[in-house]
Amino acid sequence: PKFPQAMALGFLIRHHARTGSQRSLEMVESTLQKMARGGLYDQLGGGFHRYSVDNRWHVPHFEKMLYDQGQLVCTYLDAYQITRDVQYADVARDVLKYIKRDMTGEHGQFYSAEDADSPIPENPEEQAEGAFYVWTYEQILEILGEDVAPVFSHYYDVKKGGNVVSDPHGEFRDKNVLIVADTLENTAKKFERSPEEVKVLLAKAREKLFDVREKRPRPHLDDKTLTAWNGLMISGFARAAQVLDDNAYLEDA
């Protein structure tokens, strides 16, 4: 299993900043990009799951923990400050959007976690790991239509028989965990469209799938408020206000 280790990444970032070591920065960038493109990251709703059960960041244990979100926001903001690569800032924004939408209480407190298991949409009496998050190819085709589904499926590795290679317990038969499997440019070339057109198409497709997913039975929300974990999340919002120059995040903090 691969866990997102924000403290180790933070150390490597600071080692690069102080010594100029390109190797340290390469390790951080490789890990952050693989995490954000993998199933560890919720490609539709933002936020990181707890860890992956494989060595590719593909199939996660679907639990989401507050402490991961708070620390990883800071890590991605650090990477953005050093590289000025907007992909890192975008991930930080999406994580914070997820926290505000799904993990914030009426008094401004941040909740602790969302469970991995949830009721199976077509059979709510039973629960399964990742049921809220996974898709069959047929579902993608039905929701997105024959024009958009092939493009989305190529980019996010959606396959008719499912895309989970190692599934010893048969939990994900015919199911797909969304991962970014190709570049925008390659996808555009394959489907004879412009990269900008594909970018817009994928954004609209994600919105449509997210709206459908919101109607599914949700994972259980652990709504206890832990001071230390809230401190980590406050730090994430405060750093975002500084780095992204957005006072809305300061108000959230």
mmCIF file of C-alpha atoms in Angstrom:
data_model
loop_
_atom_site.group_PDB
_atom_site.id
_atom_site.type_symbol
_atom_site.label_atom_id
_atom_site.label_comp_id
_atom_site.label_asym_id
_atom_site.label_seq_id
_atom_site.Cartn_x
_atom_site.Cartn_y
_atom_site.Cartn_z
ATOM 1 C CA PRO A 1 0.000 0.000 0.000
ATOM 2 C CA LYS A 2 1.096 3.568 -0.677
ATOM 3 C CA PHE A 3 0.232 6.274 1.851
ATOM 4 C CA PRO A 4 0.452 10.001 1.033
ATOM 5 C CA GLN A 5 3.239 11.154 3.362
ATOM 6 C CA ALA A 6 2.957 14.930 3.419
ATOM 7 C CA MET A 7 5.738 15.395 5.971
ATOM 8 C CA ALA A 8 8.287 13.483 3.872
ATOM 9 C CA LEU A 9 7.301 15.483 0.793
ATOM 10 C CA GLY A 10 7.535 18.718 2.767
ATOM 11 C CA PHE A 11 11.046 17.778 3.885
ATOM 12 C CA LEU A 12 12.112 17.119 0.279
ATOM 13 C CA ILE A 13 10.632 20.429 -0.886
ATOM 14 C CA ARG A 14 12.587 22.300 1.786
ATOM 15 C CA HIS A 15 15.724 20.336 0.963
ATOM 16 C CA HIS A 16 15.375 21.503 -2.648
ATOM 17 C CA ALA A 17 14.707 25.104 -1.602
ATOM 18 C CA ARG A 18 17.791 25.224 0.633
ATOM 19 C CA THR A 19 20.277 23.205 -1.426
ATOM 20 C CA GLY A 20 19.011 23.486 -5.004
ATOM 21 C CA SER A 21 18.814 19.686 -5.250
ATOM 22 C CA GLN A 22 16.879 18.887 -8.431
ATOM 23 C CA ARG A 23 16.585 15.227 -7.392
ATOM 24 C CA SER A 24 14.586 16.222 -4.303
ATOM 25 C CA LEU A 25 12.185 18.305 -6.389
ATOM 26 C CA GLU A 26 11.837 15.550 -8.997
ATOM 27 C CA MET A 27 10.807 13.055 -6.312
ATOM 28 C CA VAL A 28 8.185 15.443 -4.959
ATOM 29 C CA GLU A 29 6.777 16.373 -8.363
ATOM 30 C CA SER A 30 6.616 12.758 -9.517
ATOM 31 C CA THR A 31 4.714 11.741 -6.385
ATOM 32 C CA LEU A 32 2.332 14.704 -6.357
ATOM 33 C CA GLN A 33 1.472 14.271 -10.033
ATOM 34 C CA LYS A 34 0.922 10.505 -9.722
ATOM 35 C CA MET A 35 -1.268 11.009 -6.646
ATOM 36 C CA ALA A 36 -3.392 13.676 -8.324
ATOM 37 C CA ARG A 37 -3.816 11.617 -11.508
ATOM 38 C CA GLY A 38 -4.601 8.387 -9.668
ATOM 39 C CA GLY A 39 -7.596 6.902 -7.928
ATOM 40 C CA LEU A 40 -6.223 8.081 -4.588
ATOM 41 C CA TYR A 41 -7.627 11.451 -5.649
ATOM 42 C CA ASP A 42 -11.375 11.894 -6.113
ATOM 43 C CA GLN A 43 -11.399 12.963 -9.771
ATOM 44 C CA LEU A 44 -15.001 14.222 -9.574
ATOM 45 C CA GLY A 45 -15.356 15.741 -6.122
ATOM 46 C CA GLY A 46 -11.855 16.615 -4.957
ATOM 47 C CA GLY A 47 -10.081 15.392 -1.840
ATOM 48 C CA PHE A 48 -7.681 12.502 -1.206
ATOM 49 C CA HIS A 49 -8.558 9.028 -0.020
ATOM 50 C CA ARG A 50 -6.535 7.504 2.799
ATOM 51 C CA TYR A 51 -4.110 5.260 0.861
ATOM 52 C CA SER A 52 -3.895 3.061 -2.203
ATOM 53 C CA VAL A 53 -3.864 -0.741 -2.002
ATOM 54 C CA ASP A 54 -1.529 -1.027 -5.014
ATOM 55 C CA ASN A 55 1.800 0.541 -5.990
ATOM 56 C CA ARG A 56 0.314 2.858 -8.662
ATOM 57 C CA TRP A 57 -1.938 5.104 -6.543
ATOM 58 C CA HIS A 58 -4.815 3.521 -8.514
ATOM 59 C CA VAL A 59 -7.202 1.635 -6.220
ATOM 60 C CA PRO A 60 -7.654 3.418 -2.897
ATOM 61 C CA HIS A 61 -9.016 2.527 0.477
ATOM 62 C CA PHE A 62 -11.829 5.010 -0.052
ATOM 63 C CA GLU A 63 -11.918 6.561 3.420
ATOM 64 C CA LYS A 64 -11.175 10.309 3.430
ATOM 65 C CA MET A 65 -9.400 11.787 6.452
ATOM 66 C CA LEU A 66 -9.371 15.468 7.419
ATOM 67 C CA TYR A 67 -5.707 15.437 8.440
ATOM 68 C CA ASP A 68 -4.653 14.301 4.954
ATOM 69 C CA GLN A 69 -6.550 17.143 3.299
ATOM 70 C CA GLY A 70 -5.053 19.820 5.572
ATOM 71 C CA GLN A 71 -1.476 18.639 5.130
ATOM 72 C CA LEU A 72 -1.655 17.864 1.412
ATOM 73 C CA VAL A 73 -3.130 21.277 0.593
ATOM 74 C CA CYS A 74 0.020 22.814 2.089
ATOM 75 C CA THR A 75 2.245 20.373 0.182
ATOM 76 C CA TYR A 76 0.633 21.173 -3.169
ATOM 77 C CA LEU A 77 0.835 24.902 -2.390
ATOM 78 C CA ASP A 78 4.549 24.508 -1.612
ATOM 79 C CA ALA A 79 5.052 22.802 -4.974
ATOM 80 C CA TYR A 80 3.139 25.591 -6.707
ATOM 81 C CA GLN A 81 5.240 28.287 -5.022
ATOM 82 C CA ILE A 82 8.470 26.657 -6.190
ATOM 83 C CA THR A 83 7.439 25.584 -9.714
ATOM 84 C CA ARG A 84 4.585 28.047 -10.490
ATOM 85 C CA ASP A 85 2.886 25.070 -12.177
ATOM 86 C CA VAL A 86 -0.845 25.775 -11.946
ATOM 87 C CA GLN A 87 -1.775 22.076 -11.736
ATOM 88 C CA TYR A 88 -0.649 22.091 -8.099
ATOM 89 C CA ALA A 89 -2.684 25.190 -7.267
ATOM 90 C CA ASP A 90 -5.722 23.618 -8.958
ATOM 91 C CA VAL A 91 -5.481 20.506 -6.768
ATOM 92 C CA ALA A 92 -5.258 22.657 -3.627
ATOM 93 C CA ARG A 93 -8.327 24.653 -4.685
ATOM 94 C CA ASP A 94 -10.316 21.482 -5.392
ATOM 95 C CA VAL A 95 -9.438 19.963 -2.004
ATOM 96 C CA LEU A 96 -10.522 23.144 -0.220
ATOM 97 C CA LYS A 97 -13.737 23.200 -2.247
ATOM 98 C CA TYR A 98 -14.438 19.627 -1.123
ATOM 99 C CA ILE A 99 -13.805 20.525 2.530
ATOM 100 C CA LYS A 100 -16.128 23.546 2.388
ATOM 101 C CA ARG A 101 -18.844 21.558 0.622
ATOM 102 C CA ASP A 102 -18.815 18.230 2.473
ATOM 103 C CA MET A 103 -16.689 18.479 5.622
ATOM 104 C CA THR A 104 -17.615 21.788 7.280
ATOM 105 C CA GLY A 105 -20.232 22.150 10.036
ATOM 106 C CA GLU A 106 -22.641 24.999 10.674
ATOM 107 C CA HIS A 107 -20.304 26.528 13.293
ATOM 108 C CA GLY A 108 -17.300 26.477 10.962
ATOM 109 C CA GLN A 109 -15.838 23.301 12.458
ATOM 110 C CA PHE A 110 -14.231 20.715 10.195
ATOM 111 C CA TYR A 111 -15.458 17.120 10.433
ATOM 112 C CA SER A 112 -13.045 14.207 10.863
ATOM 113 C CA ALA A 113 -13.646 11.702 8.063
ATOM 114 C CA GLU A 114 -15.867 10.025 5.517
ATOM 115 C CA ASP A 115 -16.112 6.218 5.553
ATOM 116 C CA ALA A 116 -14.837 3.959 2.781
ATOM 117 C CA ASP A 117 -18.009 1.862 2.605
ATOM 118 C CA SER A 118 -21.409 3.085 1.487
ATOM 119 C CA PRO A 119 -24.720 1.538 0.382
ATOM 120 C CA ILE A 120 -24.668 0.047 -3.113
ATOM 121 C CA PRO A 121 -26.832 2.433 -5.225
ATOM 122 C CA GLU A 122 -28.807 -0.359 -6.922
ATOM 123 C CA ASN A 123 -29.069 -2.372 -3.678
ATOM 124 C CA PRO A 124 -29.051 0.033 -0.679
ATOM 125 C CA GLU A 125 -29.513 -2.804 1.828
ATOM 126 C CA GLU A 126 -25.893 -3.833 1.185
ATOM 127 C CA GLN A 127 -22.726 -1.816 1.648
ATOM 128 C CA ALA A 128 -19.491 -2.051 -0.313
ATOM 129 C CA GLU A 129 -16.073 -0.426 -0.374
ATOM 130 C CA GLY A 130 -16.063 2.564 -2.737
ATOM 131 C CA ALA A 131 -19.678 2.062 -3.876
ATOM 132 C CA PHE A 132 -20.215 5.830 -3.885
ATOM 133 C CA TYR A 133 -17.225 6.452 -6.169
ATOM 134 C CA VAL A 134 -16.964 3.696 -8.795
ATOM 135 C CA TRP A 135 -18.620 3.405 -12.221
ATOM 136 C CA THR A 136 -19.391 0.790 -14.836
ATOM 137 C CA TYR A 137 -18.730 1.551 -18.477
ATOM 138 C CA GLU A 138 -22.467 1.228 -19.158
ATOM 139 C CA GLN A 139 -23.255 3.905 -16.565
ATOM 140 C CA ILE A 140 -20.739 6.295 -18.131
ATOM 141 C CA LEU A 141 -22.180 5.653 -21.590
ATOM 142 C CA GLU A 142 -25.769 6.164 -20.426
ATOM 143 C CA ILE A 143 -25.029 9.419 -18.599
ATOM 144 C CA LEU A 144 -22.596 11.031 -21.053
ATOM 145 C CA GLY A 145 -23.898 9.690 -24.365
ATOM 146 C CA GLU A 146 -22.126 8.140 -27.352
ATOM 147 C CA ASP A 147 -20.364 11.357 -28.379
ATOM 148 C CA VAL A 148 -18.734 12.210 -25.038
ATOM 149 C CA ALA A 149 -18.363 8.825 -23.302
ATOM 150 C CA PRO A 150 -15.525 7.501 -25.539
ATOM 151 C CA VAL A 151 -13.440 10.637 -24.952
ATOM 152 C CA PHE A 152 -14.060 10.583 -21.212
ATOM 153 C CA SER A 153 -13.427 6.833 -21.030
ATOM 154 C CA HIS A 154 -10.100 7.137 -22.832
ATOM 155 C CA TYR A 155 -8.881 9.979 -20.636
ATOM 156 C CA TYR A 156 -10.074 8.419 -17.356
ATOM 157 C CA ASP A 157 -9.298 4.776 -18.222
ATOM 158 C CA VAL A 158 -12.920 3.552 -18.119
ATOM 159 C CA LYS A 159 -13.144 0.014 -19.509
ATOM 160 C CA LYS A 160 -16.091 -2.276 -20.265
ATOM 161 C CA GLY A 161 -14.795 -4.984 -17.964
ATOM 162 C CA GLY A 162 -13.593 -2.519 -15.327
ATOM 163 C CA ASN A 163 -10.083 -1.125 -14.864
ATOM 164 C CA VAL A 164 -9.085 -2.714 -11.548
ATOM 165 C CA VAL A 165 -6.289 -5.171 -12.354
ATOM 166 C CA SER A 166 -5.724 -6.671 -8.892
ATOM 167 C CA ASP A 167 -9.054 -7.489 -7.220
ATOM 168 C CA PRO A 168 -8.536 -10.589 -5.001
ATOM 169 C CA HIS A 169 -11.952 -10.315 -3.309
ATOM 170 C CA GLY A 170 -13.919 -9.500 -6.456
ATOM 171 C CA GLU A 171 -15.120 -6.200 -4.995
ATOM 172 C CA PHE A 172 -14.660 -4.209 -8.204
ATOM 173 C CA ARG A 173 -15.791 -6.604 -10.912
ATOM 174 C CA ASP A 174 -16.818 -4.515 -13.978
ATOM 175 C CA LYS A 175 -16.198 -1.346 -11.932
ATOM 176 C CA ASN A 176 -13.896 1.551 -12.803
ATOM 177 C CA VAL A 177 -11.888 3.735 -10.438
ATOM 178 C CA LEU A 178 -11.342 6.964 -12.368
ATOM 179 C CA ILE A 179 -7.688 7.788 -13.062
ATOM 180 C CA VAL A 180 -6.096 10.188 -15.537
ATOM 181 C CA ALA A 181 -4.643 7.754 -18.079
ATOM 182 C CA ASP A 182 -3.469 10.063 -20.877
ATOM 183 C CA THR A 183 -2.581 13.669 -21.596
ATOM 184 C CA LEU A 184 -5.042 16.255 -22.827
ATOM 185 C CA GLU A 185 -2.980 16.657 -26.003
ATOM 186 C CA ASN A 186 -2.895 12.937 -26.823
ATOM 187 C CA THR A 187 -6.605 12.595 -26.150
ATOM 188 C CA ALA A 188 -7.373 15.552 -28.415
ATOM 189 C CA LYS A 189 -5.231 14.070 -31.171
ATOM 190 C CA LYS A 190 -6.877 10.646 -30.873
ATOM 191 C CA PHE A 191 -10.399 12.082 -31.203
ATOM 192 C CA GLU A 192 -9.447 14.795 -33.723
ATOM 193 C CA ARG A 193 -10.435 17.704 -31.493
ATOM 194 C CA SER A 194 -8.521 20.646 -30.083
ATOM 195 C CA PRO A 195 -7.057 20.357 -26.563
ATOM 196 C CA GLU A 196 -9.240 23.271 -25.442
ATOM 197 C CA GLU A 197 -12.348 21.542 -26.778
ATOM 198 C CA VAL A 198 -11.454 18.332 -24.936
ATOM 199 C CA LYS A 199 -10.741 20.267 -21.734
ATOM 200 C CA VAL A 200 -14.211 21.843 -21.818
ATOM 201 C CA LEU A 201 -15.837 18.509 -22.731
ATOM 202 C CA LEU A 202 -14.184 16.736 -19.800
ATOM 203 C CA ALA A 203 -15.121 19.511 -17.360
ATOM 204 C CA LYS A 204 -18.796 19.314 -18.367
ATOM 205 C CA ALA A 205 -18.701 15.501 -18.182
ATOM 206 C CA ARG A 206 -17.253 15.625 -14.656
ATOM 207 C CA GLU A 207 -20.017 18.024 -13.583
ATOM 208 C CA LYS A 208 -22.688 15.742 -15.012
ATOM 209 C CA LEU A 209 -21.265 12.641 -13.321
ATOM 210 C CA PHE A 210 -20.805 14.527 -10.048
ATOM 211 C CA ASP A 211 -24.488 15.559 -10.083
ATOM 212 C CA VAL A 212 -25.521 11.925 -10.647
ATOM 213 C CA ARG A 213 -23.170 10.746 -7.901
ATOM 214 C CA GLU A 214 -24.638 13.239 -5.425
ATOM 215 C CA LYS A 215 -27.946 11.346 -5.662
ATOM 216 C CA ARG A 216 -26.273 8.100 -4.497
ATOM 217 C CA PRO A 217 -26.352 7.055 -0.820
ATOM 218 C CA ARG A 218 -23.380 8.786 0.785
ATOM 219 C CA PRO A 219 -20.640 7.232 2.913
ATOM 220 C CA HIS A 220 -21.082 7.746 6.655
ATOM 221 C CA LEU A 221 -19.735 11.112 7.860
ATOM 222 C CA ASP A 222 -17.692 11.071 11.062
ATOM 223 C CA ASP A 223 -18.738 14.490 12.348
ATOM 224 C CA LYS A 224 -16.642 14.660 15.508
ATOM 225 C CA THR A 225 -14.425 17.739 15.739
ATOM 226 C CA LEU A 226 -10.780 17.153 16.678
ATOM 227 C CA THR A 227 -8.808 20.253 17.602
ATOM 228 C CA ALA A 228 -5.455 19.111 16.181
ATOM 229 C CA TRP A 229 -6.938 18.023 12.848
ATOM 230 C CA ASN A 230 -8.894 21.284 12.650
ATOM 231 C CA GLY A 231 -5.599 23.094 13.214
ATOM 232 C CA LEU A 232 -4.086 21.329 10.204
ATOM 233 C CA MET A 233 -7.068 22.291 8.050
ATOM 234 C CA ILE A 234 -7.030 25.899 9.255
ATOM 235 C CA SER A 235 -3.358 25.992 8.231
ATOM 236 C CA GLY A 236 -4.339 24.752 4.764
ATOM 237 C CA PHE A 237 -6.901 27.516 4.301
ATOM 238 C CA ALA A 238 -4.552 30.159 5.727
ATOM 239 C CA ARG A 239 -1.691 29.112 3.447
ATOM 240 C CA ALA A 240 -4.053 29.138 0.455
ATOM 241 C CA ALA A 241 -5.067 32.704 1.301
ATOM 242 C CA GLN A 242 -1.387 33.718 1.225
ATOM 243 C CA VAL A 243 -0.190 31.725 -1.776
ATOM 244 C CA LEU A 244 -3.268 32.119 -3.984
ATOM 245 C CA ASP A 245 -3.998 35.687 -2.820
ATOM 246 C CA ASP A 246 -7.629 34.915 -2.014
ATOM 247 C CA ASN A 247 -9.172 36.474 1.097
ATOM 248 C CA ALA A 248 -12.138 34.068 0.978
ATOM 249 C CA TYR A 249 -9.784 31.346 2.213
ATOM 250 C CA LEU A 250 -8.622 33.613 5.051
ATOM 251 C CA GLU A 251 -12.243 34.052 6.131
ATOM 252 C CA ASP A 252 -12.699 30.276 6.080
ATOM 253 C CA ALA A 253 -9.620 29.856 8.261
#
